[in-house]
């Protein structure tokens, strides 16, 4: 019998320091009005000096494990989706595995930029469906504010820090991840890049002087591609799940820019109230954004077994993807788990 992969726990973490648009007016030639009108962002969170992608991920992961009523040693695999790892080596997933005490788990990182959570759900659910893992901890965490040039007004106003995590678990019922659609197109035009620090352009005094370790983006081109591909990939994932838009309880999109979200919602002909939006308070938190938004959604309203959600993203790489979820009967999964243990 084929397993499905259901979300049985979730957690998120946002750093306490708030950077408002007015704070940014002191740093670069911008205004609260420009940022709000062009992006919908009012404020974003910034990691404290002693916080990292792994430390924020660990807090979100602990919350997800607690919600799933699982111990760290019951996890088979830890995946960390991030564009801003603690180091090139070791993988951030390994640091999270160690700090949590997931002693029985494999661990690796996944870089699909802002689509990282969707790619992570795709990988995690395949591990579970194929029987190679029973429980996967997927952590999406970003410290993007360490990779923006605070003198570049076209990027520094957009990004924020944070983390979200989910536990995915095997279930014999048709629930959890119903479908995934993924896409990519290698960014040879260099629309969204961090040029230096890899094998193509190793760190040197010159790369530091040229600020080549910071993110560069041609926002307008990325914007147009994002709208086109988010709507398209959302339709593909829905078709694969054999569902239609009216059957969705909510759409939880990657939070890059309110105008992208509104354009996607209109392209899908979706009522505005079905789109969950928190970009106003977090800005663009990369791979963490959908996991953070989902955590806020689930913590703020009751969700029924059988509710359908569509998650959709576009990001650097370039990458895009969508995932359809059917909310699982978590209590039944926890009960079956307890019965197996006592048998
Ligand atoms: O997570 C996935 C990857 N990222 C995204 O999806 C982001 C996609 N892009 C965007 O969100 C938008 O393109 C931006 C918000 C980045 C920019 O908005 P835009 O409407 O595309 O503006 P633009 O780049 O065409 O720039 C318009 C003007 C320019 O001035 P001129 O050349 O018309 O005089 C910019 O220099 O706005 C200027 N500008 C600013 N002005 C005040 C750019 N950034 C700022 C700023 N404050 N922060």
GROMACS .gro file of C-alpha atoms and ligand atoms in nm:
model
  391
    1UNK     CA    1   0.000   0.000   0.000
    2UNK     CA    2   0.138   0.343  -0.094
    3UNK     CA    3   0.198   0.594   0.181
    4UNK     CA    4   0.107   0.958   0.162
    5UNK     CA    5   0.294   1.234   0.347
    6UNK     CA    6   0.092   1.444   0.590
    7UNK     CA    7   0.193   1.751   0.788
    8UNK     CA    8   0.154   1.660   1.156
    9UNK     CA    9   0.345   1.949   1.314
   10UNK     CA   10   0.440   2.306   1.232
   11UNK     CA   11   0.631   2.590   1.394
   12UNK     CA   12   0.779   2.924   1.306
   13UNK     CA   13   1.015   3.182   1.446
   14UNK     CA   14   1.065   3.552   1.375
   15UNK     CA   15   1.348   3.754   1.529
   16UNK     CA   16   1.234   4.023   1.772
   17UNK     CA   17   1.403   4.323   1.607
   18UNK     CA   18   1.167   4.514   1.376
   19UNK     CA   19   1.306   4.730   1.096
   20UNK     CA   20   1.039   4.972   0.975
   21UNK     CA   21   1.020   5.159   0.646
   22UNK     CA   22   1.091   5.477   0.843
   23UNK     CA   23   1.413   5.318   0.975
   24UNK     CA   24   1.512   5.251   0.611
   25UNK     CA   25   1.450   5.616   0.521
   26UNK     CA   26   1.754   5.690   0.742
   27UNK     CA   27   1.972   5.445   0.546
   28UNK     CA   28   1.888   5.494   0.178
   29UNK     CA   29   1.702   5.736  -0.049
   30UNK     CA   30   1.355   5.584  -0.010
   31UNK     CA   31   1.021   5.653   0.157
   32UNK     CA   32   0.758   5.464   0.351
   33UNK     CA   33   0.508   5.561   0.079
   34UNK     CA   34   0.725   5.419  -0.206
   35UNK     CA   35   0.789   5.091  -0.025
   36UNK     CA   36   0.423   5.043   0.071
   37UNK     CA   37   0.289   5.129  -0.274
   38UNK     CA   38   0.544   4.928  -0.474
   39UNK     CA   39   0.577   4.626  -0.241
   40UNK     CA   40   0.309   4.627   0.031
   41UNK     CA   41   0.581   4.592   0.294
   42UNK     CA   42   0.550   4.794   0.616
   43UNK     CA   43   0.820   4.629   0.827
   44UNK     CA   44   1.050   4.328   0.838
   45UNK     CA   45   1.234   4.132   1.109
   46UNK     CA   46   1.613   4.131   1.138
   47UNK     CA   47   1.813   3.854   1.308
   48UNK     CA   48   2.012   3.954   1.619
   49UNK     CA   49   2.394   3.938   1.580
   50UNK     CA   50   2.407   3.601   1.759
   51UNK     CA   51   2.124   3.449   1.550
   52UNK     CA   52   2.187   3.243   1.237
   53UNK     CA   53   1.990   3.045   0.984
   54UNK     CA   54   2.044   2.729   1.192
   55UNK     CA   55   1.962   2.885   1.530
   56UNK     CA   56   1.633   3.027   1.399
   57UNK     CA   57   1.558   2.698   1.222
   58UNK     CA   58   1.613   2.506   1.547
   59UNK     CA   59   1.353   2.716   1.732
   60UNK     CA   60   1.095   2.668   1.454
   61UNK     CA   61   1.176   2.294   1.437
   62UNK     CA   62   1.137   2.245   1.816
   63UNK     CA   63   0.791   2.402   1.792
   64UNK     CA   64   0.700   2.174   1.500
   65UNK     CA   65   0.820   1.862   1.687
   66UNK     CA   66   0.629   1.963   1.999
   67UNK     CA   67   0.311   2.016   1.796
   68UNK     CA   68   0.358   1.671   1.632
   69UNK     CA   69   0.421   1.514   1.976
   70UNK     CA   70   0.749   1.366   1.850
   71UNK     CA   71   1.096   1.337   1.997
   72UNK     CA   72   1.396   1.446   1.787
   73UNK     CA   73   1.522   1.086   1.771
   74UNK     CA   74   1.198   0.978   1.600
   75UNK     CA   75   1.288   1.183   1.289
   76UNK     CA   76   1.443   0.994   0.993
   77UNK     CA   77   1.554   1.289   0.780
   78UNK     CA   78   1.623   1.660   0.829
   79UNK     CA   79   1.605   1.886   0.523
   80UNK     CA   80   1.695   2.252   0.543
   81UNK     CA   81   1.579   2.475   0.258
   82UNK     CA   82   1.780   2.796   0.254
   83UNK     CA   83   1.971   3.038   0.031
   84UNK     CA   84   2.161   3.179   0.327
   85UNK     CA   85   2.325   2.881   0.501
   86UNK     CA   86   2.539   2.930   0.812
   87UNK     CA   87   2.843   2.810   0.609
   88UNK     CA   88   2.919   2.650   0.273
   89UNK     CA   89   3.027   2.351   0.480
   90UNK     CA   90   2.888   2.193   0.697
   91UNK     CA   91   2.531   2.191   0.571
   92UNK     CA   92   2.290   2.389   0.788
   93UNK     CA   93   2.063   2.081   0.809
   94UNK     CA   94   2.348   1.897   0.987
   95UNK     CA   95   2.385   2.180   1.241
   96UNK     CA   96   2.008   2.169   1.303
   97UNK     CA   97   2.017   1.789   1.333
   98UNK     CA   98   2.293   1.815   1.593
   99UNK     CA   99   2.137   2.096   1.797
  100UNK     CA  100   1.799   1.918   1.808
  101UNK     CA  101   1.942   1.574   1.880
  102UNK     CA  102   1.792   1.400   1.574
  103UNK     CA  103   2.033   1.113   1.631
  104UNK     CA  104   1.866   0.872   1.387
  105UNK     CA  105   1.834   1.116   1.097
  106UNK     CA  106   2.011   1.188   0.772
  107UNK     CA  107   2.046   1.558   0.694
  108UNK     CA  108   2.105   1.773   0.388
  109UNK     CA  109   2.046   2.121   0.252
  110UNK     CA  110   1.836   2.216  -0.045
  111UNK     CA  111   1.872   2.544  -0.235
  112UNK     CA  112   1.577   2.646  -0.446
  113UNK     CA  113   1.577   3.006  -0.315
  114UNK     CA  114   1.225   3.136  -0.249
  115UNK     CA  115   1.072   2.812  -0.385
  116UNK     CA  116   1.273   2.610  -0.129
  117UNK     CA  117   0.977   2.514   0.089
  118UNK     CA  118   0.782   2.376  -0.210
  119UNK     CA  119   1.088   2.185  -0.334
  120UNK     CA  120   1.139   2.060   0.022
  121UNK     CA  121   0.780   1.934   0.041
  122UNK     CA  122   0.833   1.757  -0.293
  123UNK     CA  123   1.151   1.582  -0.170
  124UNK     CA  124   1.015   1.500   0.176
  125UNK     CA  125   0.693   1.353   0.039
  126UNK     CA  126   0.886   1.141  -0.212
  127UNK     CA  127   1.104   0.998   0.067
  128UNK     CA  128   0.789   0.907   0.258
  129UNK     CA  129   0.592   0.773  -0.040
  130UNK     CA  130   0.887   0.559  -0.145
  131UNK     CA  131   0.922   0.418   0.206
  132UNK     CA  132   1.277   0.549   0.267
  133UNK     CA  133   1.158   0.765   0.558
  134UNK     CA  134   0.860   0.764   0.790
  135UNK     CA  135   0.907   1.112   0.940
  136UNK     CA  136   1.083   1.406   0.781
  137UNK     CA  137   1.158   1.740   0.943
  138UNK     CA  138   1.158   2.016   0.680
  139UNK     CA  139   1.308   2.344   0.801
  140UNK     CA  140   1.304   2.661   0.591
  141UNK     CA  141   1.518   2.936   0.735
  142UNK     CA  142   1.680   3.251   0.600
  143UNK     CA  143   1.905   3.530   0.722
  144UNK     CA  144   1.868   3.736   0.404
  145UNK     CA  145   1.947   4.067   0.574
  146UNK     CA  146   2.312   3.953   0.601
  147UNK     CA  147   2.329   3.926   0.220
  148UNK     CA  148   2.175   4.258   0.118
  149UNK     CA  149   2.374   4.568   0.037
  150UNK     CA  150   2.237   4.830   0.276
  151UNK     CA  151   2.332   5.099   0.024
  152UNK     CA  152   2.121   4.944  -0.256
  153UNK     CA  153   1.766   5.075  -0.218
  154UNK     CA  154   1.633   4.845  -0.488
  155UNK     CA  155   1.694   4.535  -0.272
  156UNK     CA  156   1.752   4.631   0.094
  157UNK     CA  157   1.391   4.738   0.148
  158UNK     CA  158   1.254   4.400   0.039
  159UNK     CA  159   1.405   4.127   0.253
  160UNK     CA  160   1.363   3.998   0.608
  161UNK     CA  161   1.473   3.709   0.830
  162UNK     CA  162   1.283   3.418   0.984
  163UNK     CA  163   1.221   3.044   0.990
  164UNK     CA  164   0.942   2.792   0.959
  165UNK     CA  165   0.937   2.415   0.998
  166UNK     CA  166   0.700   2.124   0.940
  167UNK     CA  167   0.701   1.756   1.030
  168UNK     CA  168   0.582   1.529   0.749
  169UNK     CA  169   0.471   1.182   0.839
  170UNK     CA  170   0.354   0.868   0.658
  171UNK     CA  171  -0.020   0.805   0.642
  172UNK     CA  172  -0.204   0.527   0.455
  173UNK     CA  173  -0.490   0.765   0.367
  174UNK     CA  174  -0.514   1.002   0.071
  175UNK     CA  175  -0.427   1.315   0.269
  176UNK     CA  176  -0.133   1.551   0.313
  177UNK     CA  177   0.067   1.631  -0.002
  178UNK     CA  178  -0.169   1.555  -0.293
  179UNK     CA  179   0.040   1.700  -0.576
  180UNK     CA  180   0.349   1.903  -0.657
  181UNK     CA  181   0.446   2.094  -0.973
  182UNK     CA  182   0.803   2.221  -1.010
  183UNK     CA  183   0.976   2.434  -1.271
  184UNK     CA  184   1.309   2.603  -1.335
  185UNK     CA  185   1.503   2.808  -1.584
  186UNK     CA  186   1.874   2.861  -1.513
  187UNK     CA  187   1.935   3.230  -1.449
  188UNK     CA  188   2.199   3.286  -1.719
  189UNK     CA  189   2.073   3.644  -1.755
  190UNK     CA  190   2.175   3.702  -1.390
  191UNK     CA  191   1.841   3.846  -1.282
  192UNK     CA  192   1.879   3.744  -0.917
  193UNK     CA  193   2.228   3.650  -0.799
  194UNK     CA  194   2.488   3.645  -0.524
  195UNK     CA  195   2.791   3.635  -0.753
  196UNK     CA  196   3.085   3.567  -0.523
  197UNK     CA  197   3.178   3.313  -0.258
  198UNK     CA  198   3.139   3.001  -0.475
  199UNK     CA  199   3.376   2.817  -0.707
  200UNK     CA  200   3.306   3.052  -0.999
  201UNK     CA  201   3.417   3.358  -0.806
  202UNK     CA  202   3.590   3.264  -0.480
  203UNK     CA  203   3.610   3.522  -0.203
  204UNK     CA  204   3.897   3.769  -0.243
  205UNK     CA  205   3.977   4.126  -0.141
  206UNK     CA  206   3.850   4.230  -0.483
  207UNK     CA  207   3.511   4.052  -0.449
  208UNK     CA  208   3.464   4.210  -0.107
  209UNK     CA  209   3.557   4.556  -0.241
  210UNK     CA  210   3.307   4.510  -0.527
  211UNK     CA  211   3.033   4.402  -0.282
  212UNK     CA  212   2.996   4.088  -0.493
  213UNK     CA  213   2.886   3.882  -0.189
  214UNK     CA  214   2.557   4.069  -0.172
  215UNK     CA  215   2.237   3.997  -0.355
  216UNK     CA  216   2.174   4.174  -0.684
  217UNK     CA  217   1.837   4.172  -0.855
  218UNK     CA  218   1.677   4.315  -1.166
  219UNK     CA  219   1.348   4.340  -0.985
  220UNK     CA  220   1.126   4.441  -1.270
  221UNK     CA  221   1.218   4.140  -1.486
  222UNK     CA  222   1.187   3.902  -1.190
  223UNK     CA  223   0.848   4.055  -1.113
  224UNK     CA  224   0.704   3.978  -1.457
  225UNK     CA  225   0.834   3.621  -1.459
  226UNK     CA  226   0.702   3.563  -1.106
  227UNK     CA  227   0.344   3.655  -1.195
  228UNK     CA  228   0.345   3.445  -1.513
  229UNK     CA  229   0.492   3.134  -1.353
  230UNK     CA  230   0.312   3.141  -1.019
  231UNK     CA  231  -0.029   3.138  -1.187
  232UNK     CA  232   0.077   2.866  -1.433
  233UNK     CA  233   0.239   2.634  -1.177
  234UNK     CA  234  -0.059   2.677  -0.941
  235UNK     CA  235  -0.293   2.556  -1.217
  236UNK     CA  236  -0.066   2.257  -1.289
  237UNK     CA  237  -0.058   2.146  -0.925
  238UNK     CA  238  -0.438   2.181  -0.896
  239UNK     CA  239  -0.494   1.978  -1.213
  240UNK     CA  240  -0.261   1.704  -1.085
  241UNK     CA  241  -0.459   1.691  -0.760
  242UNK     CA  242  -0.787   1.675  -0.956
  243UNK     CA  243  -0.916   1.981  -0.774
  244UNK     CA  244  -1.059   2.316  -0.880
  245UNK     CA  245  -0.999   2.663  -0.734
  246UNK     CA  246  -1.338   2.685  -0.551
  247UNK     CA  247  -1.245   2.370  -0.358
  248UNK     CA  248  -0.950   2.548  -0.194
  249UNK     CA  249  -0.979   2.673   0.164
  250UNK     CA  250  -0.684   2.911   0.114
  251UNK     CA  251  -0.385   2.988  -0.101
  252UNK     CA  252  -0.062   3.047   0.092
  253UNK     CA  253   0.185   3.204  -0.152
  254UNK     CA  254   0.549   3.306  -0.127
  255UNK     CA  255   0.541   3.659   0.010
  256UNK     CA  256   0.765   3.859  -0.226
  257UNK     CA  257   0.558   4.162  -0.311
  258UNK     CA  258   0.190   4.244  -0.260
  259UNK     CA  259   0.158   4.346  -0.627
  260UNK     CA  260   0.285   4.004  -0.739
  261UNK     CA  261   0.031   3.837  -0.509
  262UNK     CA  262  -0.257   4.054  -0.630
  263UNK     CA  263  -0.163   3.995  -0.996
  264UNK     CA  264  -0.140   3.617  -0.933
  265UNK     CA  265  -0.476   3.617  -0.754
  266UNK     CA  266  -0.634   3.803  -1.047
  267UNK     CA  267  -0.469   3.573  -1.303
  268UNK     CA  268  -0.622   3.277  -1.117
  269UNK     CA  269  -0.958   3.453  -1.082
  270UNK     CA  270  -0.948   3.387  -0.709
  271UNK     CA  271  -1.142   3.586  -0.445
  272UNK     CA  272  -0.900   3.815  -0.256
  273UNK     CA  273  -0.998   3.671   0.082
  274UNK     CA  274  -0.861   3.328  -0.016
  275UNK     CA  275  -0.503   3.463  -0.043
  276UNK     CA  276  -0.318   3.463   0.290
  277UNK     CA  277  -0.088   3.765   0.307
  278UNK     CA  278   0.167   3.867   0.570
  279UNK     CA  279   0.428   4.039   0.349
  280UNK     CA  280   0.331   4.368   0.520
  281UNK     CA  281   0.491   4.249   0.846
  282UNK     CA  282   0.778   4.028   0.726
  283UNK     CA  283   0.888   4.140   0.379
  284UNK     CA  284   1.037   3.870   0.161
  285UNK     CA  285   1.187   3.596   0.379
  286UNK     CA  286   1.293   3.371   0.090
  287UNK     CA  287   1.253   2.998   0.148
  288UNK     CA  288   1.110   3.066   0.495
  289UNK     CA  289   0.822   3.276   0.370
  290UNK     CA  290   0.556   3.010   0.296
  291UNK     CA  291   0.641   2.810   0.608
  292UNK     CA  292   0.618   3.126   0.820
  293UNK     CA  293   0.292   3.229   0.657
  294UNK     CA  294   0.148   2.879   0.695
  295UNK     CA  295   0.244   2.878   1.064
  296UNK     CA  296   0.066   3.212   1.116
  297UNK     CA  297  -0.238   3.089   0.923
  298UNK     CA  298  -0.267   2.766   1.123
  299UNK     CA  299  -0.212   2.943   1.456
  300UNK     CA  300  -0.475   3.206   1.386
  301UNK     CA  301  -0.781   3.008   1.273
  302UNK     CA  302  -0.935   2.664   1.300
  303UNK     CA  303  -0.855   2.422   1.017
  304UNK     CA  304  -1.078   2.124   0.941
  305UNK     CA  305  -0.969   1.776   0.838
  306UNK     CA  306  -1.010   1.764   0.459
  307UNK     CA  307  -0.947   2.137   0.398
  308UNK     CA  308  -0.744   2.200   0.083
  309UNK     CA  309  -0.452   2.442   0.058
  310UNK     CA  310  -0.246   2.557  -0.236
  311UNK     CA  311   0.111   2.675  -0.174
  312UNK     CA  312   0.287   2.852  -0.460
  313UNK     CA  313   0.626   3.019  -0.506
  314UNK     CA  314   0.872   3.178  -0.745
  315UNK     CA  315   1.234   3.262  -0.675
  316UNK     CA  316   1.600   3.275  -0.763
  317UNK     CA  317   1.754   2.999  -0.965
  318UNK     CA  318   1.518   3.070  -1.130
  319UNK     CA  319   1.275   2.825  -0.971
  320UNK     CA  320   0.902   2.797  -0.921
  321UNK     CA  321   0.657   2.546  -0.788
  322UNK     CA  322   0.324   2.473  -0.625
  323UNK     CA  323   0.189   2.212  -0.388
  324UNK     CA  324  -0.167   2.107  -0.303
  325UNK     CA  325  -0.231   1.981   0.051
  326UNK     CA  326  -0.533   1.806   0.198
  327UNK     CA  327  -0.534   1.871   0.572
  328UNK     CA  328  -0.485   1.536   0.740
  329UNK     CA  329  -0.654   1.379   1.040
  330UNK     CA  330  -0.353   1.447   1.265
  331UNK     CA  331  -0.519   1.302   1.576
  332UNK     CA  332  -0.571   0.970   1.394
  333UNK     CA  333  -0.206   0.962   1.278
  334UNK     CA  334  -0.084   1.027   1.634
  335UNK     CA  335  -0.320   0.754   1.762
  336UNK     CA  336  -0.191   0.500   1.507
  337UNK     CA  337   0.165   0.593   1.601
  338UNK     CA  338   0.093   0.528   1.971
  339UNK     CA  339  -0.078   0.194   1.891
  340UNK     CA  340   0.227   0.078   1.691
  341UNK     CA  341   0.457   0.170   1.980
  342UNK     CA  342   0.251  -0.024   2.233
  343UNK     CA  343   0.205  -0.328   2.001
  344LIG     O1  344   1.129   3.634  -0.402
  344LIG     C1  345   1.135   3.624  -0.542
  344LIG     C2  346   1.229   3.721  -0.597
  344LIG     N1  347   1.199   3.859  -0.581
  344LIG     C3  348   1.087   3.918  -0.624
  344LIG     O2  349   0.991   3.856  -0.661
  344LIG     C4  350   1.089   4.067  -0.634
  344LIG     C5  351   1.035   4.109  -0.768
  344LIG     N2  352   1.041   4.250  -0.794
  344LIG     C6  353   0.977   4.346  -0.725
  344LIG     O3  354   0.917   4.321  -0.623
  344LIG     C7  355   0.977   4.487  -0.781
  344LIG     O4  356   1.032   4.485  -0.911
  344LIG     C8  357   1.056   4.590  -0.694
  344LIG     C9  358   0.977   4.620  -0.567
  344LIG    C10  359   1.192   4.536  -0.662
  344LIG    C11  360   1.070   4.722  -0.770
  344LIG     O5  361   0.944   4.771  -0.811
  344LIG     P1  362   0.923   4.817  -0.963
  344LIG     O6  363   0.785   4.867  -0.972
  344LIG     O7  364   0.958   4.701  -1.051
  344LIG     O8  365   1.024   4.937  -0.977
  344LIG     P2  366   1.147   4.956  -1.078
  344LIG     O9  367   1.256   4.860  -1.044
  344LIG    O10  368   1.095   4.960  -1.218
  344LIG    O11  369   1.195   5.100  -1.036
  344LIG    C12  370   1.109   5.216  -1.050
  344LIG    C13  371   1.180   5.336  -0.991
  344LIG    C14  372   1.327   5.351  -1.038
  344LIG    O12  373   1.354   5.489  -1.053
  344LIG     P3  374   1.355   5.555  -1.201
  344LIG    O13  375   1.459   5.480  -1.276
  344LIG    O14  376   1.215   5.532  -1.254
  344LIG    O15  377   1.388   5.696  -1.171
  344LIG    C15  378   1.406   5.300  -0.917
  344LIG    O16  379   1.534   5.359  -0.909
  344LIG    O17  380   1.186   5.325  -0.848
  344LIG    C16  381   1.320   5.347  -0.803
  344LIG     N3  382   1.341   5.272  -0.679
  344LIG    C17  383   1.313   5.323  -0.558
  344LIG     N4  384   1.265   5.441  -0.519
  344LIG    C18  385   1.248   5.461  -0.388
  344LIG    C19  386   1.385   5.144  -0.667
  344LIG     N5  387   1.389   5.112  -0.535
  344LIG    C20  388   1.344   5.219  -0.466
  344LIG    C21  389   1.325   5.248  -0.330
  344LIG     N6  390   1.276   5.367  -0.295
  344LIG     N7  391   1.350   5.155  -0.234
   0.00000   0.00000   0.00000
